[in-house]
């Protein structure tokens, strides 16, 4: 899935065996950050509850 409200900051998230991988779609050669399923769920919960606000 890709999501960006502005055209300068694009992020892609993809499923991997036991979790998710995130990368900057404007700089795919930079690689990606991977997380386990439990790490990804904790991150999504933190975002939804505005923990980083």
Coordinates of N, CA and C in Angstrom, one line a residue:
X1 N 0.8 -1.2 0.0 CA 0.0 0.0 0.0 C 0.9 1.2 0.0
X2 N 0.5 2.2 -0.7 CA 1.2 3.5 -0.8 C 0.3 4.6 -0.2
X3 N 0.8 5.5 0.5 CA 0.0 6.6 1.0 C 0.8 7.9 1.2
X4 N 0.4 9.0 0.7 CA 1.0 10.2 0.9 C 0.1 11.4 0.7
X5 N 0.0 12.3 1.6 CA -0.9 13.4 1.4 C -0.2 14.5 0.6
X6 N 1.2 14.5 0.6 CA 2.0 15.4 -0.1 C 2.8 14.6 -1.1
X7 N 3.2 15.2 -2.2 CA 3.9 14.4 -3.2 C 5.4 14.3 -2.9
X8 N 5.9 14.8 -1.8 CA 7.3 14.8 -1.5 C 7.6 13.7 -0.5
X9 N 6.7 13.1 0.2 CA 7.0 12.1 1.2 C 6.1 10.9 1.0
X10 N 6.6 10.0 0.2 CA 5.9 8.8 -0.1 C 6.4 7.5 0.6
X11 N 5.5 6.8 1.2 CA 5.9 5.6 1.9 C 5.1 4.4 1.4
X12 N 5.8 3.2 1.2 CA 5.1 2.0 0.8 C 5.3 1.0 1.9
X13 N 4.2 0.2 2.2 CA 4.2 -0.8 3.2 C 3.8 -2.1 2.5
X14 N 4.6 -3.2 2.7 CA 4.3 -4.4 2.1 C 4.3 -5.6 3.1
X15 N 3.6 -6.6 2.9 CA 3.6 -7.8 3.7 C 4.8 -8.6 3.4
X16 N 5.4 -9.1 4.5 CA 6.5 -10.1 4.4 C 6.0 -11.3 5.3
X17 N 6.8 -12.4 5.2 CA 6.4 -13.6 5.9 C 5.7 -13.4 7.2
X18 N 6.3 -12.7 8.2 CA 5.8 -12.6 9.5 C 5.7 -11.1 9.9
X19 N 5.2 -10.2 9.0 CA 5.2 -8.8 9.4 C 5.0 -7.9 8.2
X20 N 5.8 -6.8 8.3 CA 5.7 -5.8 7.2 C 7.0 -5.2 6.9
X21 N 7.1 -4.7 5.7 CA 8.4 -3.9 5.3 C 7.9 -2.6 4.8
X22 N 8.7 -1.5 5.2 CA 8.4 -0.2 4.9 C 9.5 0.4 4.1
X23 N 9.2 1.2 3.0 CA 10.3 1.9 2.3 C 9.8 3.2 1.8
X24 N 10.8 4.0 1.5 CA 10.6 5.3 0.8 C 10.4 5.1 -0.7
X25 N 9.2 5.3 -1.2 CA 9.0 4.9 -2.6 C 9.7 5.9 -3.6
X26 N 10.2 7.0 -3.0 CA 10.9 8.0 -3.9 C 12.4 7.6 -3.9
X27 N 12.9 6.7 -3.0 CA 14.3 6.2 -3.0 C 14.3 4.8 -2.7
X28 N 13.8 3.9 -3.6 CA 13.7 2.5 -3.4 C 15.1 1.9 -3.2
X29 N 16.1 2.4 -3.8 CA 17.5 1.9 -3.6 C 18.0 2.0 -2.2
X30 N 17.4 2.8 -1.4 CA 17.8 2.9 0.0 C 17.5 1.7 0.9
X31 N 16.7 0.8 0.4 CA 16.3 -0.4 1.1 C 15.0 -0.2 1.9
X32 N 14.8 -1.0 2.9 CA 13.6 -1.0 3.6 C 13.8 -1.3 5.1
X33 N 12.8 -1.1 5.9 CA 12.8 -1.5 7.3 C 11.8 -2.5 7.5
X34 N 12.2 -3.6 8.1 CA 11.2 -4.8 8.3 C 10.9 -4.9 9.8
X35 N 9.7 -5.4 10.0 CA 9.2 -5.6 11.4 C 8.5 -6.9 11.5
X36 N 8.4 -7.5 12.7 CA 7.6 -8.7 12.9 C 6.1 -8.3 12.9
X37 N 5.3 -9.2 12.9 CA 3.8 -8.9 12.9 C 3.4 -8.2 14.2
X38 N 4.0 -8.7 15.3 CA 3.6 -8.0 16.6 C 4.2 -6.6 16.7
X39 N 5.4 -6.4 16.2 CA 5.9 -5.0 16.1 C 5.1 -4.1 15.3
X40 N 4.7 -4.6 14.1 CA 3.8 -3.8 13.2 C 2.5 -3.5 13.8
X41 N 1.9 -4.5 14.5 CA 0.6 -4.2 15.2 C 0.7 -3.2 16.3
X42 N 1.8 -3.2 17.0 CA 2.1 -2.2 18.1 C 2.3 -0.9 17.5
X43 N 3.0 -0.8 16.4 CA 3.2 0.5 15.7 C 1.9 1.1 15.2
X44 N 1.1 0.3 14.6 CA -0.2 0.8 14.0 C -1.1 1.2 15.2
X45 N -1.1 0.5 16.3 CA -1.9 0.9 17.4 C -1.4 2.2 18.0
X46 N -0.1 2.4 18.1 CA 0.4 3.7 18.6 C 0.0 4.8 17.7
X47 N 0.1 4.6 16.4 CA -0.3 5.7 15.4 C -1.8 6.0 15.6
X48 N -2.7 5.0 15.7 CA -4.1 5.2 15.8 C -4.5 5.9 17.1
X49 N -3.7 5.7 18.2 CA -4.0 6.3 19.5 C -3.2 7.6 19.7
X50 N -2.6 8.1 18.6 CA -1.9 9.4 18.6 C -0.7 9.4 19.6
X51 N -0.1 8.3 19.8 CA 1.0 8.2 20.8 C 2.2 9.0 20.4
X52 N 2.4 9.3 19.1 CA 3.5 10.0 18.6 C 3.2 11.5 18.5
X53 N 1.9 11.9 18.8 CA 1.5 13.2 18.6 C 2.2 14.3 19.2

